[in-house]
mmCIF file of C-alpha atoms in Angstrom:
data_model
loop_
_atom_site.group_PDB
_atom_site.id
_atom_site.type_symbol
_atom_site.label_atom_id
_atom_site.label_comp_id
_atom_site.label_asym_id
_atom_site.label_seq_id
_atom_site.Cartn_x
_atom_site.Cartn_y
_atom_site.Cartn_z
ATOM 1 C CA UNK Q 213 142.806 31.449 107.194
ATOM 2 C CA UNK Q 214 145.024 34.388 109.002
ATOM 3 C CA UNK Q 215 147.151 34.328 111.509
ATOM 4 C CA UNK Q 216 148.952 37.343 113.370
ATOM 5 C CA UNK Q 217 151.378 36.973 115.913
ATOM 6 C CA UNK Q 218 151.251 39.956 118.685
ATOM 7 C CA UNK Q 219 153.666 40.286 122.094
ATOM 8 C CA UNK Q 220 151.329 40.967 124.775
ATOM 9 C CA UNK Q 221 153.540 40.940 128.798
ATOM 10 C CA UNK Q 222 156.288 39.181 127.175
ATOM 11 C CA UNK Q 223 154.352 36.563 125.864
ATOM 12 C CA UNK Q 224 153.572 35.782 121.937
ATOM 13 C CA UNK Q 225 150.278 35.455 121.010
ATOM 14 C CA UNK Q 226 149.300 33.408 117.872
ATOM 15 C CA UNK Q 227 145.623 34.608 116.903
ATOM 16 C CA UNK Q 228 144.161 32.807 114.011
ATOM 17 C CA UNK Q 229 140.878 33.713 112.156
ATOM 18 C CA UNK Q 230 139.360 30.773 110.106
ATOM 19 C CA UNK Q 231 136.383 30.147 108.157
ATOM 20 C CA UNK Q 232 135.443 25.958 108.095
ATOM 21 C CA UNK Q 233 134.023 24.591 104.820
ATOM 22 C CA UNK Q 234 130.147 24.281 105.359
ATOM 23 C CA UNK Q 235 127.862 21.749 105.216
ATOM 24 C CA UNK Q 236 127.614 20.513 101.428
ATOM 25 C CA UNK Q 237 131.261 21.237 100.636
ATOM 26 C CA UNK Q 238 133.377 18.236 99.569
ATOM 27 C CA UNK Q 239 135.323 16.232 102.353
ATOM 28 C CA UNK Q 240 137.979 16.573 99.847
ATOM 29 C CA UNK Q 241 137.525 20.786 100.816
ATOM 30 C CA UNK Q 242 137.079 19.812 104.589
ATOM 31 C CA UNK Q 243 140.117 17.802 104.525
ATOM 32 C CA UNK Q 244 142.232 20.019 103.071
ATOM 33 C CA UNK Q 245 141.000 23.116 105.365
ATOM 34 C CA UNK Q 246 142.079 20.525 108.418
ATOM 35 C CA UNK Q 247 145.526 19.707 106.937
ATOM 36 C CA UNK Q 248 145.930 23.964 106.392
ATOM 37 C CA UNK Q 249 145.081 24.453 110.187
ATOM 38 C CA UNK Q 250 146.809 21.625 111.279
ATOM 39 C CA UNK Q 251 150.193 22.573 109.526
ATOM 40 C CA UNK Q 252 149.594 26.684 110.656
ATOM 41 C CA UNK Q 253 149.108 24.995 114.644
ATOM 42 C CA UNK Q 254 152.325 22.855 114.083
ATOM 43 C CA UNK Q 255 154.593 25.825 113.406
ATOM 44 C CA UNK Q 256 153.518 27.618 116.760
ATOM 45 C CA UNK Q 257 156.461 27.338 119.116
ATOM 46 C CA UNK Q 258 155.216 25.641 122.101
ATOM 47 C CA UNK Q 259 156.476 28.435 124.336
ATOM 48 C CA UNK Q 260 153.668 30.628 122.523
ATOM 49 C CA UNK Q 261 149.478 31.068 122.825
ATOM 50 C CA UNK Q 262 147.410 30.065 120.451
ATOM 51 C CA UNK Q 263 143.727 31.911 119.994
ATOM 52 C CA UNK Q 264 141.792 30.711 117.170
ATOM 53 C CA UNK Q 265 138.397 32.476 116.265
ATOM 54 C CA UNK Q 266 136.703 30.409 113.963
ATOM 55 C CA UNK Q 267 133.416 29.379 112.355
ATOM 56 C CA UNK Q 268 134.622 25.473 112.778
ATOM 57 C CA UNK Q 269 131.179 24.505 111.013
ATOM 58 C CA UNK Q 270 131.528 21.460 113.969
ATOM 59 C CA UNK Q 271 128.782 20.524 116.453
ATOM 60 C CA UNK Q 272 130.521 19.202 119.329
ATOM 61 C CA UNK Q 273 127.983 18.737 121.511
ATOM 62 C CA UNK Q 274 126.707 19.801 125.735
ATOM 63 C CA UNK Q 275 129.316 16.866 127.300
ATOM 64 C CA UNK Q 276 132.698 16.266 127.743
ATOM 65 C CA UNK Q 277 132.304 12.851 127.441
ATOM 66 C CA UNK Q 278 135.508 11.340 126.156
ATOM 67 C CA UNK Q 279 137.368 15.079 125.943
ATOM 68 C CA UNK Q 280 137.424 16.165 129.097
ATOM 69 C CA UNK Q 281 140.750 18.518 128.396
ATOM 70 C CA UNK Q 282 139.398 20.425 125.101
ATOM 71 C CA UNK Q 283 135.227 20.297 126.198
ATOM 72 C CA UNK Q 284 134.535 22.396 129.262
ATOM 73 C CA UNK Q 285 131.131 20.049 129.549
ATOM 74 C CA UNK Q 286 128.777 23.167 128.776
ATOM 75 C CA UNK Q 287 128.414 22.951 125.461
ATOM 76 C CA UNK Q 288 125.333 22.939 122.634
ATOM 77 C CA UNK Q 289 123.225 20.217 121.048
ATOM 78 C CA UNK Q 290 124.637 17.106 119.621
ATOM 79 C CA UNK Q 291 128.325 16.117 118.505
ATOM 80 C CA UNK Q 292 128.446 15.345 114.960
ATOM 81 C CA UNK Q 293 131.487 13.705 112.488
ATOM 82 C CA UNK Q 294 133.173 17.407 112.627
ATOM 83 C CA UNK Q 295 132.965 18.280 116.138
ATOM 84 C CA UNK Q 296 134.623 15.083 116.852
ATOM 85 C CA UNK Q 297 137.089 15.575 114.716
ATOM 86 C CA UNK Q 298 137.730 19.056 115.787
ATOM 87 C CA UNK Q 299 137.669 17.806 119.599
ATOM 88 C CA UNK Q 300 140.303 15.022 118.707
ATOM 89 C CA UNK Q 301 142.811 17.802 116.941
ATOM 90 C CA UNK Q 302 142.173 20.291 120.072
ATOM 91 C CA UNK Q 303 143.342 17.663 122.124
ATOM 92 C CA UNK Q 304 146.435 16.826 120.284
ATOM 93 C CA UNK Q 305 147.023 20.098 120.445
ATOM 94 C CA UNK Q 306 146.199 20.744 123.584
ATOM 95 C CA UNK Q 307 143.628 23.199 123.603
ATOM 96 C CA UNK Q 308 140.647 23.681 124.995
ATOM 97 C CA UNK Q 309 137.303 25.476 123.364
ATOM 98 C CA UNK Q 310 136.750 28.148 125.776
ATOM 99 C CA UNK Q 311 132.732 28.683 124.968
ATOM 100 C CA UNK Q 312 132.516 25.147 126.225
ATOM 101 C CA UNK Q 313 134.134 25.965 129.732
ATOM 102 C CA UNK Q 314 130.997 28.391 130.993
ATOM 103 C CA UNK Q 315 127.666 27.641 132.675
ATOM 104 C CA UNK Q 316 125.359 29.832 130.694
ATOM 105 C CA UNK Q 317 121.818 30.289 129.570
ATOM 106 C CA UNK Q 318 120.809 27.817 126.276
ATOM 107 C CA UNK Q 319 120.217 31.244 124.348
ATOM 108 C CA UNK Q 320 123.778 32.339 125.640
ATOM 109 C CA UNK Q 321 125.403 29.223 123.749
ATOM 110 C CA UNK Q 322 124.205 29.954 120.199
ATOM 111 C CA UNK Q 323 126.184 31.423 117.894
ATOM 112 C CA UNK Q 324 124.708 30.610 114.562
ATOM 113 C CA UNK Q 325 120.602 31.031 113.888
ATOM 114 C CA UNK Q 326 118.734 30.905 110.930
ATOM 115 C CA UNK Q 327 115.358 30.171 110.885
ATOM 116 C CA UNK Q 328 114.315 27.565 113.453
ATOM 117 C CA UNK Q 329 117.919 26.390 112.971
ATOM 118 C CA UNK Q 330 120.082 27.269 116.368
ATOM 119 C CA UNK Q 331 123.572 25.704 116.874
ATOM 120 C CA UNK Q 332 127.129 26.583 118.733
ATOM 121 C CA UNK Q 333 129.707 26.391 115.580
ATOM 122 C CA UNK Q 334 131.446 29.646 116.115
ATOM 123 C CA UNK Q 335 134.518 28.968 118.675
ATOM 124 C CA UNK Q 336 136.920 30.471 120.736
ATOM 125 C CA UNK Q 337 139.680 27.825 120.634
ATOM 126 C CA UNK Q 338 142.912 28.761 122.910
ATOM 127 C CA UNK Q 339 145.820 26.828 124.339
ATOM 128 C CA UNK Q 340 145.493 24.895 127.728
ATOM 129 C CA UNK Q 341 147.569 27.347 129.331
ATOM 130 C CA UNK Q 342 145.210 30.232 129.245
ATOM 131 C CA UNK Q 343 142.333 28.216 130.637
ATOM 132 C CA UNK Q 344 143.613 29.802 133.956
ATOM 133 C CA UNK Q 345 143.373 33.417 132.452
ATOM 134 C CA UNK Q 346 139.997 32.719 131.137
ATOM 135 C CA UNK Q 347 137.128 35.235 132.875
ATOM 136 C CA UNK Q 348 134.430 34.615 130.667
ATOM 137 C CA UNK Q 349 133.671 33.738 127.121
ATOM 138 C CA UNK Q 350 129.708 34.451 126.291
ATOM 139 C CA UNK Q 351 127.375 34.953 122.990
ATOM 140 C CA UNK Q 352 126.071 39.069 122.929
ATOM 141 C CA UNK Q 353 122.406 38.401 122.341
ATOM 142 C CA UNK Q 354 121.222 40.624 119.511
ATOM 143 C CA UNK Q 355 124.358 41.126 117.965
ATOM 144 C CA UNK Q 356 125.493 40.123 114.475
ATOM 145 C CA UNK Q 357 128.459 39.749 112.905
ATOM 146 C CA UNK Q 358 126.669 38.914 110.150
ATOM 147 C CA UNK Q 359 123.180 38.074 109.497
ATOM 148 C CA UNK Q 360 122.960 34.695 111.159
ATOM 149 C CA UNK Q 361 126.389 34.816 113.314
ATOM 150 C CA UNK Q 362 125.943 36.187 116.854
ATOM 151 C CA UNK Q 363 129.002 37.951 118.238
ATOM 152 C CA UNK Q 364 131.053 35.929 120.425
ATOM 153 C CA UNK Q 365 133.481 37.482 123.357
ATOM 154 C CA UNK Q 366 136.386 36.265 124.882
ATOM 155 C CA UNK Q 367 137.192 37.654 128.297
ATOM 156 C CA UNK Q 368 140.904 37.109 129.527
ATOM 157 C CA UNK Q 369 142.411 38.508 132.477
ATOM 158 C CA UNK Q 370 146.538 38.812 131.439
ATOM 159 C CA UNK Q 371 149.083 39.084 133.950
ATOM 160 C CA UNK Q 372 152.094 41.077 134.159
ATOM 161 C CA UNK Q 373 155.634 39.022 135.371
ATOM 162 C CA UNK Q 374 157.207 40.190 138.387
ATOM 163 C CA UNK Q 375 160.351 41.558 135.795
ATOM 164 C CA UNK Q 376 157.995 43.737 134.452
ATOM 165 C CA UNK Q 377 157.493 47.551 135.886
ATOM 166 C CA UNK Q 378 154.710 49.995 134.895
ATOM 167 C CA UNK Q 379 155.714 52.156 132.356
ATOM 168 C CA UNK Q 380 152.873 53.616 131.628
ATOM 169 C CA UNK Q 381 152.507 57.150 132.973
ATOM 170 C CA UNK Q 382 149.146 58.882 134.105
ATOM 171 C CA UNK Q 383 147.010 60.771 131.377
ATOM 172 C CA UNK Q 384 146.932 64.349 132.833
ATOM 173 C CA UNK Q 385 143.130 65.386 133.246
ATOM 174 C CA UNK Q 386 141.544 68.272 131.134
ATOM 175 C CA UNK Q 387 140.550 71.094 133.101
ATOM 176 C CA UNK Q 388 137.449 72.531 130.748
ATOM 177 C CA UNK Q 389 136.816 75.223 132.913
ATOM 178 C CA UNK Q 390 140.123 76.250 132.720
ATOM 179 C CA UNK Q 391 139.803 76.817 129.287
ATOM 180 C CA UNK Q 392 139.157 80.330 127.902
ATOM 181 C CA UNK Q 393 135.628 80.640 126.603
ATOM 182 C CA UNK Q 394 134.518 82.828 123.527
ATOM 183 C CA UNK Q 395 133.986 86.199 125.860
ATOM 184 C CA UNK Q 396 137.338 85.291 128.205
ATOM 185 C CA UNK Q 397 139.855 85.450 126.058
#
């Protein structure tokens, strides 16, 4: 698991990158991976965002049933043991799963595919607060991370406070034919 903390507008973002014990692995391994996460989400100050991009290895199903707050209702498949459990700690810690918030083709929802095998267990997994900021979040078809993991995009539109002023200054243009060419020197 990483984390790296980055000031984006005045605001802290917390972006964690984790990797969920698979299917096969000891609960012993899941548990521990759970308690790791759990303790890395408990020292984010609440006045900060949390991102986490993660291969959860958790099913948590198309509804919302029962996690309305952390399920946007458009999700993939069935809800297993881990995608429960992963919806209960999103909830505690109030965030939402943003692939789960967007209307999109079945095709569009799957991140993982191997053989006949097709499920949504690669997340996006951000704080409440952002839901607001959220544009789009969407599999690229044909696109591998690696060989079964399809690349999934978070869109967020960030706004600037009304302290803040544009510092950034205009990137003069390049005037090529103003340039001297090999006989005009």
């Amino acid at each position: 698991m990483k984390v790296k903390s980055i000031e984006i507008l005045d605001k802290i973002y917390n972006i964690v990158s984790a990797y969920a014990p698979q299917v096969g692995c000891s609960e012993d391994e899941k548990s521990e991976f759970y308690e790791k996460l759990e303790d890395v989400l408990s020292n984010i100050p609440e006045n900060e965002y949390t991102m986490i991009g993660a291969d959860m290895n958790a099913h948590v199903g198309q509804t919302n049933e029962d996690h309305e707050q952390s399920h946007g209702g458009f999700g993939y498949g069935s809800r297993d043991d881990a995608g429960e459990k992963l919806l209960d700690m999103a909830a505690a810690y109030e965030l939402t799963l943003a692939n789960t918030r967007f209307k999109k083709k079945e095709e569009h929802l799957i991140t993982y595919r191997s053989g006949r095998t097709a499920t949504q267990i690669d997340f996006w997994i951000c704080s409440n607060a952002l839901k607001k900021n959220m544009m789009d979040c969407k599999v690229i078809p044909g696109e591998a991370v690696v060989h079964q993991h399809r690349l999934l995009l978070l869109e967020l539109q960030l706004e600037r406070t009304s302290k803040q002023k544009d510092t950034a200054k205009p990137v003069e243009k390049i005037k090529w034919f103003n340039l001297p060419t090999e006989g005009n020197k």
